[in-house]
PDB file of C-alpha atoms in Angstrom:
ATOM      1  CA  MET C   1      91.977-202.465  41.147  1.00 57.00           C
ATOM      2  CA  ALA C   2      92.796-199.601  38.904  1.00 60.00           C
ATOM      3  CA  GLN C   3      89.095-199.297  37.926  1.00 65.00           C
ATOM      4  CA  THR C   4      88.156-198.814  41.573  1.00 73.00           C
ATOM      5  CA  ARG C   5      90.932-196.371  42.414  1.00 70.00           C
ATOM      6  CA  THR C   6      89.788-194.316  39.528  1.00 73.00           C
ATOM      7  CA  ASP C   7      86.127-194.595  40.673  1.00 73.00           C
ATOM      8  CA  THR C   8      87.496-193.778  44.468  1.00 72.00           C
ATOM      9  CA  LEU C   9      89.158-190.356  42.530  1.00 64.00           C
ATOM     10  CA  ALA C  10      86.191-189.436  40.865  1.00 70.00           C
ATOM     11  CA  ILE C  11      83.699-189.644  43.932  1.00 72.00           C
ATOM     12  CA  LEU C  12      86.578-187.474  45.875  1.00 62.00           C
ATOM     13  CA  ARG C  13      86.780-185.058  43.259  1.00 73.00           C
ATOM     14  CA  ALA C  14      82.936-184.615  42.829  1.00 68.00           C
ATOM     15  CA  SER C  15      82.459-184.401  46.855  1.00 72.00           C
ATOM     16  CA  PHE C  16      85.156-181.925  46.594  1.00 69.00           C
ATOM     17  CA  VAL C  17      83.524-179.864  44.059  1.00 63.00           C
ATOM     18  CA  ARG C  18      80.096-180.050  45.924  1.00 72.00           C
ATOM     19  CA  ARG C  19      82.128-178.708  49.231  1.00 72.00           C
ATOM     20  CA  VAL C  20      83.461-175.868  47.251  1.00 62.00           C
ATOM     21  CA  LEU C  21      80.259-174.795  45.743  1.00 61.00           C
ATOM     22  CA  ARG C  22      78.613-174.791  49.264  1.00 70.00           C
ATOM     23  CA  VAL C  23      81.328-172.762  50.526  1.00 63.00           C
ATOM     24  CA  GLU C  24      80.854-170.318  47.446  1.00 69.00           C
ATOM     25  CA  THR C  25      77.199-170.014  47.791  1.00 67.00           C
ATOM     26  CA  ILE C  26      77.552-169.535  51.505  1.00 65.00           C
ATOM     27  CA  PHE C  27      80.167-166.598  51.172  1.00 64.00           C
ATOM     28  CA  ALA C  28      78.111-165.206  48.325  1.00 64.00           C
ATOM     29  CA  PHE C  29      74.687-165.302  50.476  1.00 63.00           C
ATOM     30  CA  LEU C  30      77.069-163.587  53.366  1.00 64.00           C
ATOM     31  CA  LEU C  31      78.346-160.990  50.740  1.00 69.00           C
ATOM     32  CA  PHE C  32      74.613-160.383  49.832  1.00 70.00           C
ATOM     33  CA  LEU C  33      73.621-159.852  53.578  1.00 67.00           C
ATOM     34  CA  LEU C  34      76.559-157.712  54.226  1.00 71.00           C
ATOM     35  CA  ALA C  35      75.617-155.319  51.196  1.00 73.00           C
ATOM     36  CA  GLY C  36      71.991-155.096  52.247  1.00 71.00           C
ATOM     37  CA  SER C  37      73.395-154.250  55.743  1.00 70.00           C
ATOM     38  CA  LEU C  38      75.511-151.741  54.602  1.00 69.00           C
ATOM     39  CA  SER C  39      73.083-149.883  51.950  1.00 66.00           C
ATOM     40  CA  LEU C  40      70.361-149.841  55.018  1.00 64.00           C
ATOM     41  CA  ALA C  41      72.786-148.415  57.342  1.00 63.00           C
ATOM     42  CA  VAL C  42      73.731-145.638  54.703  1.00 61.00           C
ATOM     43  CA  ALA C  43      70.090-144.818  54.384  1.00 55.00           C
ATOM     44  CA  GLN C  44      69.451-144.497  58.087  1.00 62.00           C
ATOM     45  CA  ALA C  45      72.576-142.348  58.313  1.00 59.00           C
ATOM     46  CA  ALA C  46      71.456-139.923  55.448  1.00 57.00           C
ATOM     47  CA  ASP C  47      67.789-140.078  57.133  1.00 58.00           C
ATOM     48  CA  GLU C  48      69.600-138.779  60.783  1.00 63.00           C
ATOM     49  CA  ALA C  49      71.619-136.146  58.913  1.00 70.00           C
ATOM     50  CA  ARG C  50      68.780-134.476  57.513  1.00 79.00           C
ATOM     51  CA  PRO C  51      67.423-131.571  59.898  1.00 88.00           C
ATOM     52  CA  ALA C  52      64.202-132.253  61.483  1.00 94.00           C
ATOM     53  CA  VAL C  53      61.347-130.597  59.709  1.00 94.00           C
ATOM     54  CA  ASP C  54      60.018-127.498  61.366  1.00 93.00           C
ATOM     55  CA  PHE C  55      56.373-126.540  61.079  1.00 91.00           C
ATOM     56  CA  ALA C  56      57.130-122.769  60.604  1.00 92.00           C
ATOM     57  CA  ARG C  57      60.011-122.811  58.272  1.00 95.00           C
ATOM     58  CA  ASP C  58      59.193-126.131  56.296  1.00 96.00           C
ATOM     59  CA  VAL C  59      55.368-126.877  56.495  1.00 95.00           C
ATOM     60  CA  TYR C  60      53.562-123.922  56.819  1.00 94.00           C
ATOM     61  CA  PRO C  61      54.705-122.342  53.611  1.00 95.00           C
ATOM     62  CA  ILE C  62      53.393-125.368  51.811  1.00 95.00           C
ATOM     63  CA  LEU C  63      50.140-125.177  53.317  1.00 94.00           C
ATOM     64  CA  GLN C  64      50.109-121.293  52.592  1.00 93.00           C
ATOM     65  CA  THR C  65      50.819-121.645  49.270  1.00 94.00           C
ATOM     66  CA  HIS C  66      48.945-124.725  48.092  1.00 94.00           C
ATOM     67  CA  CYS C  67      46.060-125.349  50.887  1.00 92.00           C
ATOM     68  CA  LEU C  68      44.923-122.308  53.185  1.00 92.00           C
ATOM     69  CA  ARG C  69      43.069-120.631  50.678  1.00 90.00           C
ATOM     70  CA  CYS C  70      40.300-123.043  50.991  1.00 89.00           C
ATOM     71  CA  HIS C  71      41.284-124.979  54.150  1.00 90.00           C
ATOM     72  CA  ALA C  72      41.607-122.338  56.934  1.00 89.00           C
ATOM     73  CA  GLY C  73      39.424-120.322  59.313  1.00 87.00           C
ATOM     74  CA  ARG C  74      36.280-121.085  60.971  1.00 85.00           C
ATOM     75  CA  ASP C  75      34.256-120.997  57.474  1.00 83.00           C
ATOM     76  CA  ALA C  76      36.800-122.997  55.568  1.00 83.00           C
ATOM     77  CA  GLU C  77      35.286-123.631  52.089  1.00 81.00           C
ATOM     78  CA  SER C  78      35.904-127.265  52.168  1.00 79.00           C
ATOM     79  CA  GLY C  79      34.741-127.850  55.964  1.00 84.00           C
ATOM     80  CA  TYR C  80      38.431-129.211  56.483  1.00 88.00           C
ATOM     81  CA  ARG C  81      41.004-126.863  58.202  1.00 89.00           C
ATOM     82  CA  LEU C  82      44.780-127.165  58.153  1.00 91.00           C
ATOM     83  CA  ASP C  83      45.502-124.145  59.893  1.00 89.00           C
ATOM     84  CA  VAL C  84      44.695-125.513  63.579  1.00 89.00           C
ATOM     85  CA  ARG C  85      46.807-128.731  64.502  1.00 90.00           C
ATOM     86  CA  ARG C  86      43.589-130.140  66.620  1.00 91.00           C
ATOM     87  CA  GLU C  87      41.566-130.053  63.275  1.00 90.00           C
ATOM     88  CA  ILE C  88      44.367-131.788  61.341  1.00 92.00           C
ATOM     89  CA  LEU C  89      44.472-134.556  64.205  1.00 92.00           C
ATOM     90  CA  GLY C  90      40.568-135.108  63.951  1.00 91.00           C
ATOM     91  CA  GLU C  91      40.210-134.105  67.581  1.00 90.00           C
ATOM     92  CA  THR C  92      37.277-131.668  66.950  1.00 86.00           C
ATOM     93  CA  ASN C  93      35.340-133.606  64.496  1.00 86.00           C
ATOM     94  CA  GLY C  94      36.648-136.925  64.675  1.00 89.00           C
ATOM     95  CA  GLU C  95      37.934-137.394  61.127  1.00 89.00           C
ATOM     96  CA  PRO C  96      41.837-137.032  60.985  1.00 94.00           C
ATOM     97  CA  LEU C  97      43.599-135.783  58.238  1.00 93.00           C
ATOM     98  CA  ALA C  98      47.174-137.080  59.418  1.00 94.00           C
ATOM     99  CA  LEU C  99      48.093-139.643  61.881  1.00 94.00           C
ATOM    100  CA  PRO C 100      51.345-139.086  63.656  1.00 95.00           C
ATOM    101  CA  GLY C 101      53.896-141.012  62.589  1.00 96.00           C
ATOM    102  CA  LYS C 102      51.998-142.535  59.887  1.00 96.00           C
ATOM    103  CA  SER C 103      52.179-140.699  56.626  1.00 95.00           C
ATOM    104  CA  GLY C 104      51.457-143.602  54.550  1.00 95.00           C
ATOM    105  CA  GLU C 105      48.142-144.041  56.198  1.00 95.00           C
ATOM    106  CA  SER C 106      47.126-139.992  56.401  1.00 95.00           C
ATOM    107  CA  ARG C 107      44.379-138.749  54.214  1.00 94.00           C
ATOM    108  CA  LEU C 108      46.230-135.612  54.044  1.00 95.00           C
ATOM    109  CA  MET C 109      49.150-137.421  51.747  1.00 96.00           C
ATOM    110  CA  GLN C 110      46.553-139.650  49.822  1.00 96.00           C
ATOM    111  CA  ARG C 111      45.019-136.687  48.813  1.00 95.00           C
ATOM    112  CA  VAL C 112      48.421-134.336  47.845  1.00 95.00           C
ATOM    113  CA  ARG C 113      49.952-137.781  46.276  1.00 95.00           C
ATOM    114  CA  ALA C 114      46.638-139.297  44.382  1.00 94.00           C
ATOM    115  CA  SER C 115      47.093-139.591  40.581  1.00 92.00           C
ATOM    116  CA  ASP C 116      43.524-139.122  39.997  1.00 92.00           C
ATOM    117  CA  VAL C 117      42.957-135.550  39.319  1.00 90.00           C
ATOM    118  CA  ARG C 118      39.606-135.800  40.793  1.00 91.00           C
ATOM    119  CA  LEU C 119      40.823-136.765  44.241  1.00 92.00           C
ATOM    120  CA  ARG C 120      44.238-134.959  44.409  1.00 93.00           C
ATOM    121  CA  MET C 121      44.263-131.576  46.209  1.00 93.00           C
ATOM    122  CA  PRO C 122      44.723-129.009  45.561  1.00 93.00           C
ATOM    123  CA  PRO C 123      41.885-129.479  42.861  1.00 91.00           C
ATOM    124  CA  GLU C 124      42.710-128.835  39.184  1.00 88.00           C
ATOM    125  CA  GLY C 125      42.124-125.425  38.350  1.00 88.00           C
ATOM    126  CA  GLU C 126      42.709-124.265  42.218  1.00 87.00           C
ATOM    127  CA  GLY C 127      46.592-124.417  42.408  1.00 85.00           C
ATOM    128  CA  GLU C 128      49.473-126.342  41.341  1.00 89.00           C
ATOM    129  CA  PRO C 129      50.052-129.861  42.627  1.00 92.00           C
ATOM    130  CA  LEU C 130      52.687-130.139  45.338  1.00 94.00           C
ATOM    131  CA  ALA C 131      56.207-130.916  44.121  1.00 96.00           C
ATOM    132  CA  ALA C 132      57.700-134.032  45.139  1.00 96.00           C
ATOM    133  CA  ALA C 133      60.147-132.418  47.682  1.00 96.00           C
ATOM    134  CA  GLU C 134      57.092-130.486  49.217  1.00 96.00           C
ATOM    135  CA  MET C 135      55.178-133.911  49.784  1.00 96.00           C
ATOM    136  CA  ASP C 136      58.318-135.499  51.078  1.00 97.00           C
ATOM    137  CA  THR C 137      58.461-132.551  53.660  1.00 96.00           C
ATOM    138  CA  LEU C 138      54.738-132.999  54.473  1.00 96.00           C
ATOM    139  CA  ALA C 139      55.390-136.526  55.002  1.00 96.00           C
ATOM    140  CA  ARG C 140      58.470-136.032  57.223  1.00 97.00           C
ATOM    141  CA  TRP C 141      56.478-133.923  59.414  1.00 95.00           C
ATOM    142  CA  ILE C 142      53.656-136.495  59.704  1.00 96.00           C
ATOM    143  CA  ASP C 143      56.176-139.153  60.458  1.00 96.00           C
ATOM    144  CA  GLN C 144      57.968-136.834  63.047  1.00 95.00           C
ATOM    145  CA  GLY C 145      54.747-136.440  64.875  1.00 94.00           C
ATOM    146  CA  LEU C 146      53.429-133.356  63.516  1.00 92.00           C
ATOM    147  CA  SER C 147      55.873-131.282  65.764  1.00 84.00           C
TER     148      SER C 147
END
């Protein structure tokens, strides 16, 4: 009888430990979800707090400094113009350089972010590469719809 009671107590203890571990696991998982949700909310709030990118104030100076020497005017040296919105969108030649709302898919961003110097714009010897903040500004402008 004493052995049966000891066995029963051992089974109850093991069952209790399993339940506690399950509760702790569930609690840890819920804390993980909560922390992830909070960090996402903070990131979204930070993005919303940033002012909208303004073409004249933010984008044009970047293009003027790094791009327009070769990518402006009717006889643009490269054949690609960055001084006319319709050209950037590919409305005149069917080759969009930027896709509104999709900076990650835009050729303009792929070229200025290229790690291969043979593909990166501006080309080596033709000007300084864009700084990370300038690339971020261009990407935000594209993601905002090139407005």
